[in-house]
Tab-separated table of N, CA and C in Angstrom:
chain	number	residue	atom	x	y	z
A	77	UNK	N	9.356	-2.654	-22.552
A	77	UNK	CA	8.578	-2.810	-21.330
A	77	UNK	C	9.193	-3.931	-20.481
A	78	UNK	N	8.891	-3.376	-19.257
A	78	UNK	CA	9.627	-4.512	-17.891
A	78	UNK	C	8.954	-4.528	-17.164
A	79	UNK	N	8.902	-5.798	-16.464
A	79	UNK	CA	8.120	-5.961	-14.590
A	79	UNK	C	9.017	-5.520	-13.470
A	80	UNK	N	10.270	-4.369	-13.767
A	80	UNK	CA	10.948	-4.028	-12.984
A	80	UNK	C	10.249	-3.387	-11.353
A	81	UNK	N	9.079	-2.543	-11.885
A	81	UNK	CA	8.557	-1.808	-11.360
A	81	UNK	C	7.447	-2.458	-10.672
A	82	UNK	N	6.772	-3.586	-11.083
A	82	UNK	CA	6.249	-4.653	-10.283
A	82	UNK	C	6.569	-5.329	-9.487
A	83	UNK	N	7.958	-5.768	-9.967
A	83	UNK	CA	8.486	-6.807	-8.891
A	83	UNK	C	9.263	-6.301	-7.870
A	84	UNK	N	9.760	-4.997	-8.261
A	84	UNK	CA	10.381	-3.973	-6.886
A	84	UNK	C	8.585	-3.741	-5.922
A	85	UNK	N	8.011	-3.345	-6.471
A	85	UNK	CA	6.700	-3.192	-5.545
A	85	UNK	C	5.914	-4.841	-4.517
A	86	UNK	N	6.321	-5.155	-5.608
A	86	UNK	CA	6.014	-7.286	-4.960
A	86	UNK	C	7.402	-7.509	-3.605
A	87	UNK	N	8.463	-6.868	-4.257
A	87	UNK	CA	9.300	-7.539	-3.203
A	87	UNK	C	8.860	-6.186	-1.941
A	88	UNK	N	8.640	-4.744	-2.241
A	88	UNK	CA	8.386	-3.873	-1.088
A	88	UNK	C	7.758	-4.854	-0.007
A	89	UNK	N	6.531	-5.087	-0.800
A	89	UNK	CA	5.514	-5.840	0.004
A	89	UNK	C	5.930	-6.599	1.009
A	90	UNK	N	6.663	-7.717	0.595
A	90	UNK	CA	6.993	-8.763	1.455
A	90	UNK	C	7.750	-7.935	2.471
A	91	UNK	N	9.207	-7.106	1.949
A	91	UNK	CA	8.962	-6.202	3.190
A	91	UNK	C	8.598	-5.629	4.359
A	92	UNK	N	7.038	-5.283	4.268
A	92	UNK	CA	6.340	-4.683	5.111
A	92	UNK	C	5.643	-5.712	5.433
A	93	UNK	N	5.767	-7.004	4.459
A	93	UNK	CA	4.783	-8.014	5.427
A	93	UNK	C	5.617	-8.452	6.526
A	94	UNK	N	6.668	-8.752	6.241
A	94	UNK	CA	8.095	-9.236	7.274
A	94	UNK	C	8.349	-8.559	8.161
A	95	UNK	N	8.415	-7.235	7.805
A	95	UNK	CA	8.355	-6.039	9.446
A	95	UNK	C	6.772	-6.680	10.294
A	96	UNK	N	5.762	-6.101	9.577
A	96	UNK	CA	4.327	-6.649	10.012
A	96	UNK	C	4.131	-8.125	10.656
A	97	UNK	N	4.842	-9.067	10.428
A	97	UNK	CA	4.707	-10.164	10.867
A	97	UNK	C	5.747	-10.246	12.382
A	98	UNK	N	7.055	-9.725	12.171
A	98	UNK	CA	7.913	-9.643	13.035
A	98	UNK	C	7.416	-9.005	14.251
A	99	UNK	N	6.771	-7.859	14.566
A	99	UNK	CA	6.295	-7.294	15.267
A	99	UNK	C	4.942	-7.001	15.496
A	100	UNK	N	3.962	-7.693	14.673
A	100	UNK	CA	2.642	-7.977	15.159
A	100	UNK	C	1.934	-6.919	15.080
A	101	UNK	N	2.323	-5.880	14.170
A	101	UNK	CA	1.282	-4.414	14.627
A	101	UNK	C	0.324	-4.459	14.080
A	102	UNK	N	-0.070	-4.841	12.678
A	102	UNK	CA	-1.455	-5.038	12.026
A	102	UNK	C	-1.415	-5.559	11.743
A	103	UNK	N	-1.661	-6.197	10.434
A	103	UNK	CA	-2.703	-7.567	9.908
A	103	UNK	C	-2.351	-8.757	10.941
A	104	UNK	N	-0.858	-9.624	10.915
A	104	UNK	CA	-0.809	-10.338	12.196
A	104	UNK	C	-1.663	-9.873	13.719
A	105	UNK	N	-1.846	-8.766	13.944
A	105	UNK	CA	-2.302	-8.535	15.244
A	105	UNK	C	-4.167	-8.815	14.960
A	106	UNK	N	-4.549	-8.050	13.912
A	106	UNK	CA	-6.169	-8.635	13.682
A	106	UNK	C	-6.491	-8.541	12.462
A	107	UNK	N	-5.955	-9.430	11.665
A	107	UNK	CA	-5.998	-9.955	10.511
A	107	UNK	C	-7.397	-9.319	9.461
A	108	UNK	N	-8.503	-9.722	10.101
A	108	UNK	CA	-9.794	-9.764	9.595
A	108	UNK	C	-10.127	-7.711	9.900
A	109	UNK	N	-9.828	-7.347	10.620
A	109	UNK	CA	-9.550	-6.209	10.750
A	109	UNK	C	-8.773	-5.422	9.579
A	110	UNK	N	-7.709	-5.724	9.663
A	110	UNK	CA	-6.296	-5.376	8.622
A	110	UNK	C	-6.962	-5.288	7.168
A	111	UNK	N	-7.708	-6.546	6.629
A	111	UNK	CA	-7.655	-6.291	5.708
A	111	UNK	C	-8.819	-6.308	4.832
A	112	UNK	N	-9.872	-5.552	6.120
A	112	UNK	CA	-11.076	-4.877	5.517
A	112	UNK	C	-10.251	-3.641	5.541
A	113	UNK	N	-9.299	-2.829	6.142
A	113	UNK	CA	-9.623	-1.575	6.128
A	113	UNK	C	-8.132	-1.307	4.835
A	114	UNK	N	-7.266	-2.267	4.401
A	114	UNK	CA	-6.647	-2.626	3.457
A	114	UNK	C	-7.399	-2.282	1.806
A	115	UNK	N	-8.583	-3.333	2.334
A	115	UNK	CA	-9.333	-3.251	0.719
A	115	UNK	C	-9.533	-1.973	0.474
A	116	UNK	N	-10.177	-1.589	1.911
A	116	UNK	CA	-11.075	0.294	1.709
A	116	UNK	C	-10.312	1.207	1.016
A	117	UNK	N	-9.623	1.043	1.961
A	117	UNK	CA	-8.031	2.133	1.431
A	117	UNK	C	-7.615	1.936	0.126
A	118	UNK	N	-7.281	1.031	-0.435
A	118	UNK	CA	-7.254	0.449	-1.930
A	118	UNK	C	-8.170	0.952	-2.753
A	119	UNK	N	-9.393	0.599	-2.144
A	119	UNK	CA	-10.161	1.013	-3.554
A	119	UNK	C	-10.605	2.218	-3.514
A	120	UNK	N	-10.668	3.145	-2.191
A	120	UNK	CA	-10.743	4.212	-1.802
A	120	UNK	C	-10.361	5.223	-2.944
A	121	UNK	N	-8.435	4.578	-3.234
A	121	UNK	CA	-7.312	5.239	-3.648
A	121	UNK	C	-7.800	5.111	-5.177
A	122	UNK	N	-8.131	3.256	-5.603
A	122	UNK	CA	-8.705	3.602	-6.993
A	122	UNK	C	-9.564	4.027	-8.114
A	123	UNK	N	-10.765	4.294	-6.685
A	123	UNK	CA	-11.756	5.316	-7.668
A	123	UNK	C	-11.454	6.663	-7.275
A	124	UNK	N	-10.554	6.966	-6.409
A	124	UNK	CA	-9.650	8.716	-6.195
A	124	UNK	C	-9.224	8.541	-7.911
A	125	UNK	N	-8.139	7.475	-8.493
A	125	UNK	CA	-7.480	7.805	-9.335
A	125	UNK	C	-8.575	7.957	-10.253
A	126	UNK	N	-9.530	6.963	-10.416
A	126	UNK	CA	-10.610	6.571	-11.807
A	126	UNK	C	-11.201	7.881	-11.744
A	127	UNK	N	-10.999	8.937	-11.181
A	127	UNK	CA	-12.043	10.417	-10.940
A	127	UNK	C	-11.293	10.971	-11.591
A	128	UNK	N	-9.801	10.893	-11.133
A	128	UNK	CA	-8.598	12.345	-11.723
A	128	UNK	C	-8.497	11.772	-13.113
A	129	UNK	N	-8.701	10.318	-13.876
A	129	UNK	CA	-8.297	9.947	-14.524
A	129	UNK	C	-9.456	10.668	-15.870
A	130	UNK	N	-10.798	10.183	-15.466
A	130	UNK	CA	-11.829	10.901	-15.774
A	130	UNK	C	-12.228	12.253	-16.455
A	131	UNK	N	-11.334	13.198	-15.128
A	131	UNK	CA	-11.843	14.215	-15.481
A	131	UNK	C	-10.043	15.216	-15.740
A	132	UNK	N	-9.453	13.994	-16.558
A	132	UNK	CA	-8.148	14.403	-16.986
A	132	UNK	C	-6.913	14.957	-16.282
A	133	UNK	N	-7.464	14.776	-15.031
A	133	UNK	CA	-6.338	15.249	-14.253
A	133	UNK	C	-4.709	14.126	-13.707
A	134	UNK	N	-5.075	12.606	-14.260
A	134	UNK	CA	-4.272	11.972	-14.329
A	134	UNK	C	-3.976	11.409	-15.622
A	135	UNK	N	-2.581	10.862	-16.118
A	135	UNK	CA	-2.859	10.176	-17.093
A	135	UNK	C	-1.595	8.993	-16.493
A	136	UNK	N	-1.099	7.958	-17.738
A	136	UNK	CA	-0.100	7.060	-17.287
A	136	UNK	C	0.922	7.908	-18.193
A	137	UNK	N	2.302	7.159	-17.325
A	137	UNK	CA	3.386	7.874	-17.773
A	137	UNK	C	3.883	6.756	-18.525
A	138	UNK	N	4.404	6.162	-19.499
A	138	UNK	CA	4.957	5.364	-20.397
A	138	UNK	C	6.422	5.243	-20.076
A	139	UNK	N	6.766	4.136	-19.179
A	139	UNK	CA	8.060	4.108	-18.689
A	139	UNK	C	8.564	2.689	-18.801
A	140	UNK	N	10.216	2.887	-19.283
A	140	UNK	CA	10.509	1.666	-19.311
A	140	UNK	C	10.554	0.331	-18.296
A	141	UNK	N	10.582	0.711	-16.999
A	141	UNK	CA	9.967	0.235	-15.726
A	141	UNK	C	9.043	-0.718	-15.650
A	142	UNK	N	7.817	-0.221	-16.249
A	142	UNK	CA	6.559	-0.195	-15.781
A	142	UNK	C	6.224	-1.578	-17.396
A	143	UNK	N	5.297	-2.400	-16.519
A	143	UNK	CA	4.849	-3.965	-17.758
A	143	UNK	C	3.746	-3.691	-19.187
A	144	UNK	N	3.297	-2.239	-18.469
A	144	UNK	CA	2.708	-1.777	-19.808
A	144	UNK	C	0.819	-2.290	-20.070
A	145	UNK	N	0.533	-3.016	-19.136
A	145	UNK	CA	-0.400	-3.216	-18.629
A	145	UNK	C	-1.386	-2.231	-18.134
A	146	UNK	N	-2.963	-2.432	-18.524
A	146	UNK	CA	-3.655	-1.412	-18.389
A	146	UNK	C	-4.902	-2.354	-17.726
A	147	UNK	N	-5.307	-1.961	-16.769
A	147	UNK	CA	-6.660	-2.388	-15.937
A	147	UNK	C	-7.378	-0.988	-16.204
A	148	UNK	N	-7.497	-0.557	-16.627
A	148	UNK	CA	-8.124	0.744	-17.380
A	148	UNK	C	-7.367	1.611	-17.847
A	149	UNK	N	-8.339	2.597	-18.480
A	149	UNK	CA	-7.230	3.781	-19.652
A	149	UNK	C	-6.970	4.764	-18.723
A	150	UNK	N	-5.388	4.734	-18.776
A	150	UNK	CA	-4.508	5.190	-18.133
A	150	UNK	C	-4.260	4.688	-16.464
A	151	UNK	N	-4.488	3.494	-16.303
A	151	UNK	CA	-4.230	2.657	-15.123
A	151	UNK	C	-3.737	2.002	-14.738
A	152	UNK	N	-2.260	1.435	-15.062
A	152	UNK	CA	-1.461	0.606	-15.146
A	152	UNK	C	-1.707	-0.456	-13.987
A	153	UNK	N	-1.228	-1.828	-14.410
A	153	UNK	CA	-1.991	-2.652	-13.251
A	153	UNK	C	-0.744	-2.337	-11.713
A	154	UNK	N	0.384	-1.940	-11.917
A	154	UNK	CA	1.359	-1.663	-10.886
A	154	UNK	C	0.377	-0.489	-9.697
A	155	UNK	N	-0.432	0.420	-10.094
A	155	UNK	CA	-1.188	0.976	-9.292
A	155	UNK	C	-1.676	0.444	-8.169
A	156	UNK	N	-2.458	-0.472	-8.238
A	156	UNK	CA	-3.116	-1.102	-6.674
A	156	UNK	C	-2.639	-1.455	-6.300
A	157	UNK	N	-1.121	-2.129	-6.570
A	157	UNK	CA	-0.083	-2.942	-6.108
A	157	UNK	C	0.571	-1.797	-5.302
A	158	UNK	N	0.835	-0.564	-6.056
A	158	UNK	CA	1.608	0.277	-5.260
A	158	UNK	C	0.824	1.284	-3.811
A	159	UNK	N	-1.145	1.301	-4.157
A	159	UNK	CA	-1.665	1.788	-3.580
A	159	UNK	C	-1.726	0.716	-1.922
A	160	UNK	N	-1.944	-0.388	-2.447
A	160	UNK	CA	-1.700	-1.207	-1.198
A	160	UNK	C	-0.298	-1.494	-0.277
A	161	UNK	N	0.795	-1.346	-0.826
A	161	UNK	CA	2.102	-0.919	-0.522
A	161	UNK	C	1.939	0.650	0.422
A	162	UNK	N	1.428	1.873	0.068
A	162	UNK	CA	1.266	2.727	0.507
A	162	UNK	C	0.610	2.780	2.172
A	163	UNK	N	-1.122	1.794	1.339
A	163	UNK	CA	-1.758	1.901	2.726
A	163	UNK	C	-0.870	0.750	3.740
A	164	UNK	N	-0.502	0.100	3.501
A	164	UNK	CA	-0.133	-1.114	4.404
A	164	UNK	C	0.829	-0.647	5.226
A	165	UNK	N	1.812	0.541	4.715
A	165	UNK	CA	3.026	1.072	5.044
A	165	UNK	C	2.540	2.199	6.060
A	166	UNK	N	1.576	2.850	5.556
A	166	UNK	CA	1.132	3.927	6.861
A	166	UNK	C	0.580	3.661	7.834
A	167	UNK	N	-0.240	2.419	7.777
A	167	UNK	CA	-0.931	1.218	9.070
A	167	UNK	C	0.119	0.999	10.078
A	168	UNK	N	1.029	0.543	9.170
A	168	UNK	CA	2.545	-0.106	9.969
A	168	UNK	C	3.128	1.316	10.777
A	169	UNK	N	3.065	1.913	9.880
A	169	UNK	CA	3.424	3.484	11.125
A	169	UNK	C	2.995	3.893	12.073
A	170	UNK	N	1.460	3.761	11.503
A	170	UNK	CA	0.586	4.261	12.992
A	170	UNK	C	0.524	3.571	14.188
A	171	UNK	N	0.336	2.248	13.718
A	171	UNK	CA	0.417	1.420	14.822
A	171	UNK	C	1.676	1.036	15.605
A	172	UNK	N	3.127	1.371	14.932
A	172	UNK	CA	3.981	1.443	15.225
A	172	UNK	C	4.320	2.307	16.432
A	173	UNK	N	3.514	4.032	16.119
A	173	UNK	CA	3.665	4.916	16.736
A	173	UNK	C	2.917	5.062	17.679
A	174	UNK	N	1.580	4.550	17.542
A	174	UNK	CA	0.575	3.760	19.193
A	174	UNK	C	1.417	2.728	19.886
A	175	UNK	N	2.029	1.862	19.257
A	175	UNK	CA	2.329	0.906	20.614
A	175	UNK	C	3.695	1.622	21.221
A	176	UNK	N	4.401	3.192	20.640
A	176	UNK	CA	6.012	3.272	21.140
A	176	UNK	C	5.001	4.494	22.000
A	177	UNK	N	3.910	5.106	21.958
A	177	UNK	CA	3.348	5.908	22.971
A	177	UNK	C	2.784	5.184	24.026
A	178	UNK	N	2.278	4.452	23.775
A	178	UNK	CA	1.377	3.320	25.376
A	178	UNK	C	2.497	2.852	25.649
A	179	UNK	N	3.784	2.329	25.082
A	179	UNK	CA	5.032	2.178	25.682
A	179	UNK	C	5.509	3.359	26.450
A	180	UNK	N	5.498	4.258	26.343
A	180	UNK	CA	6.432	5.254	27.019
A	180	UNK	C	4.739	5.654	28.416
A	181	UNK	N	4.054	5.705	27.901
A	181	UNK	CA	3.495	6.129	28.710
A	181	UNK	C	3.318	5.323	30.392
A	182	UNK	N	3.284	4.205	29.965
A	182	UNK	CA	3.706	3.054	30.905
A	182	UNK	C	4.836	3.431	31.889
């Protein structure tokens, strides 16, 4: 077992925080905004999984990657890490793709 798969998801992050900060599209633009709808989406995603997980339609995959860590059965703790990576990344799109339309429309 490794934190390969954590710390590639930790460094994504900073990533998208560094685009996000550079250009101001969400959380920098309204912070308190950003990251109510951050949490939602998050936990949105982790009782989506705690359902499939439930009713067997998910399980964890046992990879050398991954720290081996369980915040529940079959939940590896890299999950919310990667679910918030996800939502943060499609925020950054949308809003990306609102400010290049009110740009052009201008």
């Amino acid at each position: 077992m490794s934190a390969a798969y954590l710390i590639l998801l930790l460094l994504s992050l900073l990533g998208v925080a560094l685009l996000d900060r550079r250009w101001r599209l969400f959380v920098w633009r309204a912070p308190v905004t950003a990251v109510m709808v951050l949490v939602s989406g998050v936990a949105f995603f982790v009782l989506w999984d705690l359902f499939g997980i439930a009713n067997g339609h998910f399980r964890q995959a046992d990879g050398p990657w991954q720290l081996g860590v369980l915040l529940a059965p079959e939940l590896p703790i890299e999950e919310p890490v990667f679910l918030l990576l996800l939502c943060w990344s499609a925020m950054l799109l949308w809003c990306a793709a609102v400010r290049l339309l009110e740009r052009r429309q201008r």
